[in-house]
């Protein structure tokens, strides 16, 4: 008998848990697309705030002017001039010109390499584990849902400490603790840091959904008709769980993005969040190269156009990555739904 | 009796866990063995060759320093005791402020003044826009320009940060409180009172708000958990409660208030140097705060199950309707 089945108060009204039975696939697709689009449009004000605020509140290190707008105006003037002259792709680190698209592609690739697999694994794990647990080991406790309560930076620090102890105990370099340039980029520790909260959140969502769906008359009727547990939990309950995972996809993606900020910071990974948050402040406070300053009319200004351009483009890339993570999760659920049908 | 124990156990454990940080927050500075800026003098040791060489801090735990010293020779226990009031006070203050502001923003004051239809009519909640960008990122962006060597006292700056964090949390919290209120006013006994012609303001004050008291307690505890997580995330990026003291030669960041999360943040790099104690000690304090908030925010199982059933039944009604 499934976990807890028959001990719950029966629902007073019939509810079909398998959304496929009450909603056409087109409707589901349109609803998913609508959700993605609405989140994208809703993100625009946040995007603008995220893009412009760092520049607005950037202060010159020597003078410590609070909420100075002079840097903002100078940066904006240079940005507009860059747009006009077609130099928007070029920014300066000190006096070295860099190309934004190249940097952006490299940093986006690094972030995507961590975040998209994490979301995919989390969704797959969340779909598979709750039904499998009930079929194979109904009395087993729900796995790692409580980990959703543990902050990512705590996970990262604990992992880093453990890895350090292992490296010391074994005397060999088992784990790379942080990226120090070159080729030795840490993979295991940041991937675990990123995946754990995302998986934990997805598992929690799926467990709650499975628990609710198991109490419905639809499933109770299926048990009454002696539907095999495998089919019951994967096909019928699983179908409803997939819908909940669809609903939870934006939240899962947001959790992943939030954790990405922490992982890239703690493990010093060159990723999009570093570009968004650290470039303007770590690489800022440089004077414009004279030729740029003359054209933009900002001679002697401290804050370079790198701030507006890099922040703006990396923020756009981050929102796209967020949407890509949602698409990955919803594509997986759509594929599984098709398989179950 | 067993059922009652199940309902109250997490809350009791949460209160017990919360007692220690609260006590330290109140009496911490009185118990501190040293002044907060009292530095351990540089120690020297004799080598086998008879030379006297300096031993730089951090110094390990000893009878003189029960938890040892940090990398600058400051007593870690003293810093923890002085920082407790900021960690605990900030978390509690921001959580309370958030719920209060969200409660005001949800428009409870207007509900009573409106028509009977209005009080019973459910409102649609807005799309959770805040989910697109993590809350701590917005907080970081809002604070990073002013958090380093601010020219105002730590307490004033902490209050400014508290206000910022409270405002940033509003978009996520207002729909939650509005939904809570709508659930409360949809209860049969409220409907009955309204139908019987009771004064709506009286219904609100005498029936709806008392019914929401327990929900608010849970919400404040949940917000305390959220705030403690956010200040932890901000600390990773060097933004500490009360402001960050930044030195330029060498470039170092330290907490101006010595609050626990700040101590974790400022000592994070010491992990790689093998001085795990410097992070572990404040980390234990921080975990106590998080655990207390989580336990106080935990809903009793019976209520969680009832809520799940309720959600499902209303969903079923919606499908049928």
XYZ file of C-alpha atoms in Angstrom:
662
model
C 0.000 0.000 0.000
C 1.374 3.435 -0.815
C 2.735 5.650 1.903
C -0.025 7.034 4.114
C -2.738 6.044 1.687
C -6.147 5.367 3.193
C -5.342 7.287 6.371
C -6.217 10.727 5.078
C -9.535 12.486 5.071
C -10.994 12.035 1.581
C -11.320 15.196 -0.464
C -14.922 16.381 -0.595
C -14.898 17.089 -4.307
C -13.422 15.184 -7.178
C -10.210 16.565 -8.543
C -8.312 15.173 -11.498
C -4.647 15.396 -10.709
C -3.313 14.555 -14.132
C -3.434 17.935 -15.823
C -3.214 16.298 -19.242
C -6.699 14.949 -18.699
C -8.227 18.373 -18.137
C -5.913 20.603 -20.157
C -4.800 20.207 -23.729
C -1.054 20.113 -24.518
C -1.427 23.341 -26.527
C -2.922 25.074 -23.507
C -0.051 23.875 -21.337
C 2.476 25.084 -23.892
C 0.774 28.470 -24.250
C 0.506 28.800 -20.472
C 4.204 27.974 -20.073
C 5.170 30.430 -22.816
C 2.929 33.055 -21.251
C 4.568 32.539 -17.881
C 8.043 32.860 -19.362
C 7.084 35.993 -21.295
C 5.378 37.604 -18.317
C 8.432 36.961 -16.150
C 10.652 38.352 -18.917
C 8.595 41.527 -19.213
C 8.251 41.850 -15.467
C 12.024 41.606 -15.206
C 12.600 44.708 -17.297
C 12.254 47.287 -14.469
C 14.454 45.131 -12.251
C 16.919 44.781 -15.092
C 17.100 48.526 -15.561
C 17.544 49.039 -11.819
C 20.195 46.340 -11.646
C 21.993 47.833 -14.617
C 21.998 51.446 -13.606
C 22.123 51.423 -9.820
C 25.769 50.366 -9.499
C 26.786 53.239 -11.693
C 24.497 55.639 -9.917
C 25.812 54.840 -6.482
C 29.447 54.356 -7.468
C 31.617 56.785 -5.557
C 35.141 57.977 -6.101
C 37.470 56.276 -3.629
C 39.385 59.374 -2.549
C 36.600 61.858 -2.173
C 33.884 59.514 -0.854
C 30.992 61.453 -2.309
C 27.773 59.820 -1.247
C 25.360 58.932 -4.002
C 27.326 61.021 -6.442
C 25.649 61.405 -9.791
C 28.695 62.865 -11.549
C 30.094 59.423 -12.316
C 26.716 58.310 -13.544
C 26.388 61.247 -15.920
C 29.909 60.771 -17.240
C 29.374 57.049 -17.735
C 26.072 57.601 -19.451
C 27.610 60.229 -21.731
C 30.397 57.843 -22.672
C 27.902 55.032 -23.175
C 25.767 57.146 -25.505
C 28.907 58.180 -27.380
C 29.986 54.548 -27.665
C 26.565 53.678 -29.070
C 26.807 56.548 -31.559
C 30.327 55.708 -32.726
C 29.789 51.943 -32.735
C 32.392 51.397 -30.011
C 29.923 49.777 -27.672
C 31.654 46.440 -28.005
C 34.969 47.811 -26.758
C 35.755 48.586 -23.160
C 38.914 49.304 -21.274
C 40.589 47.540 -18.410
C 43.117 50.161 -17.473
C 44.459 51.069 -20.889
C 43.926 47.638 -22.424
C 40.962 47.467 -24.799
C 38.743 44.433 -24.394
C 35.844 43.182 -26.460
C 32.572 42.854 -24.646
C 31.047 40.143 -26.827
C 34.102 37.920 -26.392
C 34.175 38.361 -22.631
C 30.422 37.999 -22.396
C 30.418 34.751 -24.392
C 33.207 33.284 -22.261
C 31.643 34.270 -18.956
C 28.135 33.218 -20.020
C 29.475 29.843 -21.121
C 31.105 29.327 -17.719
C 27.912 30.181 -15.855
C 25.681 28.162 -18.177
C 27.946 25.136 -17.798
C 27.097 25.066 -14.106
C 23.550 26.295 -13.951
C 21.771 24.467 -16.783
C 22.926 20.946 -15.787
C 22.060 21.774 -12.151
C 18.489 22.725 -13.088
C 18.122 19.683 -15.359
C 19.438 17.296 -12.708
C 17.254 18.924 -10.050
C 14.095 18.571 -12.156
C 14.874 14.993 -13.147
C 15.750 14.024 -9.597
C 12.672 15.744 -8.196
C 10.403 13.934 -10.636
C 11.997 10.525 -10.163
C 12.782 10.268 -6.485
C 9.405 10.815 -4.738
C 7.571 8.141 -6.775
C 10.561 5.805 -6.676
C 10.821 6.188 -2.908
C 7.159 5.285 -2.471
C 7.365 2.294 -4.791
C 10.656 0.913 -3.476
C 10.835 2.070 0.153
C 7.530 3.608 1.328
C 8.752 4.059 4.912
C 11.972 5.862 3.993
C 12.142 9.531 5.010
C 11.909 12.224 2.342
C 15.399 12.813 0.952
C 17.337 16.064 1.484
C 14.311 18.372 1.371
C 15.544 19.962 4.617
C 18.717 21.025 2.811
C 16.665 23.788 1.163
C 16.929 25.572 4.548
C 20.740 25.594 4.526
C 22.196 28.715 2.908
C 24.382 28.143 -0.146
C 27.322 30.014 1.312
C 27.272 27.679 4.305
C 27.299 24.677 1.967
C 30.193 26.221 0.022
C 32.240 26.995 3.118
C 31.655 23.560 4.642
C 32.599 21.876 1.366
C 35.694 24.034 1.050
C 36.755 23.202 4.613
C 36.176 19.475 4.101
C 38.035 19.524 0.789
C 40.942 21.305 2.450
C 41.078 18.644 5.159
C 40.944 15.875 2.542
C 43.703 17.523 0.507
C 45.846 17.796 3.628
C 45.099 14.289 4.855
C 45.853 12.638 1.527
C 48.744 14.910 0.672
C 47.507 15.185 -2.897
C 45.469 17.828 -4.658
C 42.123 15.974 -4.750
C 39.890 19.050 -4.954
C 40.583 22.479 -6.390
C 39.413 24.905 -3.715
C 39.170 28.072 -5.798
C 40.039 29.333 -9.264
C 43.342 31.150 -9.354
C 43.570 31.627 -13.117
C 44.971 29.269 -15.727
C 43.379 25.908 -16.434
C 42.659 24.428 -13.008
C 39.070 25.544 -12.625
C 37.214 23.913 -9.701
C 34.272 21.838 -10.865
C 33.161 19.437 -8.178
C 32.814 21.870 -5.277
C 30.956 24.659 -7.135
C 28.753 22.145 -8.953
C 27.791 20.549 -5.627
C 27.221 23.944 -4.027
C 24.997 24.952 -6.911
C 23.108 21.679 -7.233
C 22.313 20.980 -3.563
C 19.935 23.888 -2.832
C 18.290 23.578 -6.254
C 17.763 19.836 -5.896
C 16.581 20.271 -2.315
C 14.018 22.897 -3.324
C 12.769 20.806 -6.256
C 12.532 17.697 -4.093
C 10.560 19.603 -1.486
C 8.134 20.856 -4.147
C 7.732 17.409 -5.685
C 7.314 15.682 -2.311
C 4.594 18.117 -1.252
C 2.858 17.707 -4.618
C 3.015 13.895 -4.454
C 1.675 14.003 -0.901
C -1.301 16.147 -1.928
C -2.054 14.217 -5.100
C -1.978 10.891 -3.238
C -4.920 12.094 -1.123
C -7.230 12.765 -4.064
C -10.181 10.625 -5.043
C -8.693 10.150 -8.497
C -5.694 8.311 -7.084
C -7.745 6.544 -4.428
C -9.971 5.212 -7.183
C -6.888 4.049 -9.081
C -5.679 2.164 -5.992
C -9.152 0.665 -5.627
C -8.842 -0.642 -9.156
C -5.525 -2.276 -8.232
C -3.389 -0.138 -10.511
C 0.208 -1.343 -9.966
C 2.239 0.987 -7.682
C 4.793 1.723 -10.405
C 2.164 2.898 -12.840
C 0.231 4.676 -10.094
C 3.118 6.727 -8.797
C 5.044 7.399 -11.994
C 2.214 7.724 -14.493
C -0.674 9.154 -12.506
C 0.822 10.908 -9.511
C 3.968 11.713 -11.513
C 1.870 13.473 -14.117
C 0.544 15.884 -11.507
C 4.007 16.293 -10.017
C 5.270 17.355 -13.460
C 2.702 20.152 -13.561
C 3.854 21.367 -10.145
C 7.464 21.227 -11.312
C 6.441 23.350 -14.298
C 4.933 25.879 -11.910
C 8.016 25.763 -9.716
C 10.450 26.186 -12.640
C 10.777 30.000 -12.296
C 11.443 29.619 -8.600
C 13.937 26.795 -9.204
C 15.712 28.945 -11.797
C 15.749 31.900 -9.396
C 17.218 29.688 -6.655
C 19.871 28.506 -9.090
C 20.726 32.068 -10.128
C 20.908 33.161 -6.477
C 23.223 30.274 -5.667
C 25.301 31.053 -8.744
C 26.203 34.453 -7.256
C 27.492 32.747 -4.112
C 29.295 29.892 -5.874
C 31.067 32.160 -8.354
C 32.118 34.510 -5.571
C 33.386 31.885 -3.130
C 35.141 29.718 -5.721
C 36.318 32.751 -7.672
C 34.819 31.468 -10.931
C 34.844 33.760 -13.951
C 31.099 33.871 -14.588
C 28.293 36.259 -15.389
C 27.568 37.227 -11.809
C 31.193 38.277 -11.363
C 30.872 40.376 -14.489
C 27.670 41.971 -13.214
C 28.666 42.630 -9.639
C 32.433 42.792 -9.477
C 33.560 44.282 -12.787
C 32.100 47.725 -12.102
C 33.656 47.915 -8.652
C 36.844 45.906 -8.985
C 37.826 47.191 -12.395
C 36.355 50.656 -11.951
C 37.944 53.817 -10.635
C 40.060 54.250 -13.726
C 40.340 57.395 -15.733
C 39.208 57.329 -19.329
C 41.917 56.830 -21.917
C 42.565 60.356 -23.270
C 41.259 59.646 -26.770
C 37.943 58.350 -25.381
C 37.676 61.144 -22.815
C 38.088 63.800 -25.484
C 35.378 62.365 -27.692
C 32.949 61.869 -24.811
C 33.766 65.191 -23.183
C 34.496 63.517 -19.848
C 38.157 64.371 -19.496
C 39.403 63.513 -16.019
C 36.322 61.506 -15.036
C 37.004 58.417 -13.000
C 34.325 55.985 -13.967
C 34.738 54.474 -17.378
C 32.090 53.338 -19.779
C 32.970 49.753 -18.857
C 30.479 50.150 -16.036
C 27.342 50.847 -18.004
C 28.131 48.552 -20.906
C 29.349 45.545 -18.973
C 26.660 45.805 -16.334
C 23.897 46.273 -18.880
C 24.963 43.432 -21.152
C 25.793 41.012 -18.344
C 22.416 41.748 -16.719
C 20.676 40.959 -20.008
C 22.724 37.764 -20.315
C 21.822 36.800 -16.749
C 18.108 37.248 -17.406
C 18.492 35.173 -20.580
C 20.273 32.503 -18.563
C 17.414 32.584 -16.068
C 14.916 32.098 -18.900
C 17.097 29.346 -20.392
C 17.053 27.554 -17.040
C 13.230 27.737 -17.018
C 13.119 26.426 -20.580
C 15.429 23.525 -19.659
C 13.234 22.556 -16.709
C 9.941 22.877 -18.618
C 11.342 21.078 -21.672
C 12.318 18.167 -19.474
C 8.855 17.978 -17.919
C 7.239 18.260 -21.377
C 9.405 15.410 -22.678
C 8.579 13.186 -19.699
C 4.897 14.037 -20.014
C 5.015 12.945 -23.653
C 6.709 9.695 -22.644
C 4.076 8.983 -20.006
C 1.184 9.539 -22.350
C -2.174 15.117 24.750
C 0.213 13.508 22.292
C -1.300 15.604 19.524
C -0.724 18.798 21.537
C 2.891 17.870 22.155
C 3.417 17.410 18.421
C 1.980 20.853 17.773
C 4.123 22.680 20.300
C 7.428 20.782 20.301
C 9.150 22.667 17.430
C 8.069 25.970 18.936
C 9.385 25.043 22.391
C 12.664 23.780 20.964
C 12.881 26.959 18.859
C 12.328 29.121 21.940
C 14.948 27.136 23.844
C 17.453 27.516 20.988
C 16.633 31.226 20.684
C 17.234 31.828 24.400
C 21.035 31.673 24.175
C 21.507 34.223 21.357
C 18.896 36.489 22.966
C 20.655 36.310 26.331
C 24.015 37.000 24.691
C 22.494 39.936 22.813
C 21.282 41.474 26.074
C 24.122 40.646 28.449
C 26.984 40.039 25.982
C 29.083 43.177 26.593
C 28.732 42.716 30.367
C 30.172 39.218 30.107
C 33.004 40.118 27.731
C 36.434 39.438 29.262
C 38.164 42.233 27.308
C 37.349 45.540 25.714
C 36.185 45.218 22.122
C 39.301 46.986 20.770
C 41.772 45.427 23.212
C 44.484 43.722 21.181
C 46.705 40.874 22.339
C 50.348 42.022 22.222
C 52.546 40.278 19.694
C 53.986 37.109 21.169
C 57.550 35.898 20.811
C 59.050 32.457 21.137
C 62.548 31.186 21.614
C 63.942 29.070 18.827
C 66.320 26.164 19.436
C 69.137 28.485 18.496
C 68.092 30.861 21.282
C 66.693 33.529 18.959
C 63.530 35.406 19.944
C 61.153 35.349 16.969
C 57.701 36.925 16.748
C 54.644 34.656 16.468
C 51.891 36.416 14.536
C 48.216 35.924 15.464
C 45.728 34.229 15.266
C 46.517 32.611 18.609
C 44.804 29.325 19.536
C 42.354 28.945 22.422
C 43.986 29.181 25.826
C 43.076 30.053 29.402
C 43.713 33.699 28.511
C 41.547 33.619 25.363
C 38.925 30.888 25.621
C 38.100 30.955 21.896
C 41.509 32.214 20.790
C 42.185 35.432 18.928
C 41.520 36.506 15.373
C 44.150 37.308 12.756
C 44.679 40.758 14.301
C 45.007 39.559 17.883
C 41.508 40.520 19.055
C 39.797 38.145 21.497
C 37.233 36.171 19.507
C 34.918 35.576 22.480
C 34.805 39.307 23.214
C 33.993 40.118 19.599
C 31.252 37.484 19.578
C 29.744 38.865 22.775
C 29.776 42.426 21.472
C 28.444 41.410 18.055
C 25.515 39.322 19.326
C 23.239 42.317 19.854
C 23.688 43.428 16.261
C 23.085 39.983 14.762
C 20.055 39.133 16.869
C 18.709 42.680 17.054
C 19.047 43.242 13.327
C 17.355 39.978 12.370
C 14.456 40.511 14.780
C 14.083 44.203 13.913
C 14.084 43.685 10.139
C 11.687 40.731 10.375
C 9.277 42.748 12.511
C 9.608 45.836 10.343
C 8.981 43.841 7.191
C 5.808 42.275 8.514
C 4.582 45.605 9.888
C 5.218 47.477 6.638
C 3.760 44.661 4.553
C 0.732 44.566 6.821
C 0.247 48.299 6.338
C 0.821 47.990 2.599
C -1.667 45.149 2.309
C -4.267 47.700 3.252
C -5.831 46.200 6.349
C -6.892 49.672 7.401
C -9.005 50.021 4.300
C -10.702 46.656 4.518
C -12.836 47.592 7.487
C -13.882 50.869 5.952
C -15.094 49.344 2.710
C -18.349 47.738 1.853
C -19.423 44.276 2.954
C -18.957 42.947 -0.571
C -15.411 44.199 -0.592
C -14.423 42.415 2.604
C -15.582 39.091 1.246
C -14.338 39.525 -2.289
C -11.048 37.769 -2.971
C -8.413 39.844 -4.734
C -5.976 38.487 -7.268
C -2.368 38.470 -6.184
C 0.287 39.950 -8.434
C 2.961 37.981 -10.248
C 5.952 37.509 -7.920
C 8.274 39.751 -9.901
C 10.935 39.593 -7.205
C 11.634 35.951 -8.035
C 13.482 36.975 -11.211
C 16.367 38.537 -9.268
C 17.458 37.187 -5.872
C 16.582 39.513 -3.033
C 20.126 39.714 -1.729
C 21.369 40.892 -5.142
C 18.982 43.839 -5.040
C 20.076 44.487 -1.437
C 23.737 44.258 -2.430
C 23.322 46.674 -5.312
C 21.440 49.086 -3.092
C 24.089 48.950 -0.358
C 27.433 48.414 -2.028
C 27.976 52.074 -2.838
C 27.465 53.208 0.738
C 28.494 50.223 2.876
C 32.276 50.694 2.838
C 33.674 53.093 5.465
C 30.381 54.961 5.859
C 30.786 58.244 7.754
C 27.807 57.558 10.032
C 27.830 55.498 13.270
C 27.346 51.720 12.941
C 23.983 51.737 14.702
C 22.593 54.456 12.423
C 23.913 52.644 9.385
C 22.416 49.352 10.602
C 19.047 51.091 10.923
C 19.387 52.403 7.376
C 20.204 48.886 6.189
C 17.237 47.520 8.141
C 14.925 49.964 6.401
C 16.365 49.090 2.994
C 16.000 45.345 3.603
C 12.457 45.835 4.850
C 11.489 47.778 1.727
C 13.198 45.300 -0.594
C 11.234 42.447 0.987
C 7.842 44.104 0.566
C 6.986 42.946 -2.990
C 7.225 39.324 -1.910
C 5.538 39.760 1.442
C 2.520 41.929 0.645
C 0.725 39.291 -1.491
C 1.349 36.716 1.254
C -0.227 38.915 3.923
C -3.081 39.853 1.622
C -3.776 36.153 0.993
C -3.668 35.491 4.738
C -6.184 38.229 5.350
C -8.438 36.995 2.602
C -8.378 33.505 4.061
C -9.210 34.909 7.476
C -12.166 37.016 6.315
C -13.524 34.081 4.306
C -13.955 32.005 7.482
C -17.621 31.088 8.129
C -17.708 32.781 11.541
C -16.554 36.072 10.006
C -19.065 35.785 7.178
C -21.767 35.063 9.745
C -20.862 38.124 11.788
C -20.832 40.342 8.699
C -24.136 38.877 7.513
C -25.636 39.517 10.942
C -24.816 43.188 10.485
C -21.869 43.486 12.876
C -19.709 46.582 12.553
C -16.914 45.652 10.164
C -14.216 47.487 12.077
C -15.255 45.614 15.189
C -15.241 42.307 13.294
C -11.776 43.106 12.099
C -10.408 44.029 15.504
C -12.208 41.432 17.581
C -12.240 38.463 15.230
C -10.022 38.696 12.163
C -6.845 40.090 13.740
C -6.841 37.692 16.719
C -7.352 34.831 14.254
C -4.287 36.049 12.362
C -2.044 36.389 15.421
C -0.580 32.909 15.125
C -0.037 33.353 11.382
C 1.858 36.580 12.073
C 4.063 34.868 14.620
C 4.968 32.269 12.011
C 5.502 34.974 9.413
C 7.837 37.001 11.634
C 9.846 33.856 12.397
C 9.972 33.016 8.680
C 11.112 36.525 7.840
C 13.766 36.265 10.562
C 15.023 33.176 8.767
C 14.989 34.959 5.397
C 16.795 38.012 6.814
C 19.451 35.877 8.498
C 20.064 34.155 5.152
C 20.268 37.486 3.305
C 22.762 39.029 5.722
C 24.842 35.879 5.364
C 24.816 36.223 1.587
C 25.664 39.915 1.807
C 28.574 39.084 4.100
C 30.013 36.826 1.402
C 30.217 39.957 -0.744
C 31.772 42.027 2.045
C 28.656 44.026 2.942
C 28.211 43.705 6.706
C 25.500 44.846 9.106
C 26.481 48.274 10.449
C 28.934 48.873 7.624
C 32.240 47.516 6.421
C 35.579 48.881 7.520
C 37.844 48.786 4.486
C 41.579 49.299 4.685
C 43.546 49.907 1.497
C 47.081 48.892 2.474
C 46.598 45.966 2.653
C 43.088 45.715 1.216
C 41.037 44.125 3.986
C 37.393 44.166 4.953
C 36.145 43.883 8.511
C 32.835 44.297 10.271
C 32.392 47.561 12.172
C 29.932 45.958 14.581
C 31.619 42.532 14.954
C 28.262 40.889 14.390
C 28.477 37.139 13.838
C 27.813 37.000 10.125
C 30.327 39.801 9.616
C 32.902 37.785 11.537
C 32.242 34.847 9.195
C 32.650 37.113 6.170
C 35.801 38.851 7.329
C 37.465 35.571 8.321
C 36.273 33.512 5.334
C 39.678 33.635 3.669
C 41.254 32.196 6.838
C 39.733 28.806 5.956
C 42.289 28.450 3.194
C 45.026 29.275 5.728
C 43.807 26.428 7.929
C 42.337 28.639 10.686
C 38.884 27.073 10.475
C 38.158 28.078 14.096
C 37.861 31.738 13.128
C 34.906 30.909 10.882
C 33.550 27.997 12.870
C 32.950 29.927 16.122
C 30.791 32.727 14.628
C 29.291 30.161 12.285
C 27.925 28.177 15.255
C 26.352 31.363 16.605
C 24.831 32.125 13.214
C 23.468 28.592 12.858
C 21.831 28.965 16.281
C 20.006 32.060 15.034
C 18.977 30.356 11.778
C 17.874 27.177 13.568
C 15.842 29.126 16.129
C 14.109 31.076 13.356
C 13.480 27.903 11.337
C 12.027 26.043 14.313
C 9.830 28.962 15.308
C 8.671 29.284 11.699
C 7.832 25.573 11.396
C 4.134 24.978 11.038
C 2.627 22.214 13.160
C 2.180 19.088 11.048
C -1.552 18.920 11.603
C -2.013 22.466 10.335
C 0.232 21.916 7.307
C -1.812 18.831 6.378
C -5.073 20.743 6.859
C -3.781 23.552 4.648
C -2.811 21.097 1.923
C -6.266 19.542 2.045
C -7.855 22.994 1.974
C -5.819 24.031 -1.045
C -6.800 20.900 -2.843
C -10.455 21.158 -2.048
C -10.576 24.749 -3.231
C -8.712 23.724 -6.404
C -11.259 20.982 -6.965
C -14.054 23.507 -6.490
C -12.376 25.751 -9.037
C -12.177 22.931 -11.585
C -15.782 22.008 -11.099
C -16.926 25.624 -11.145
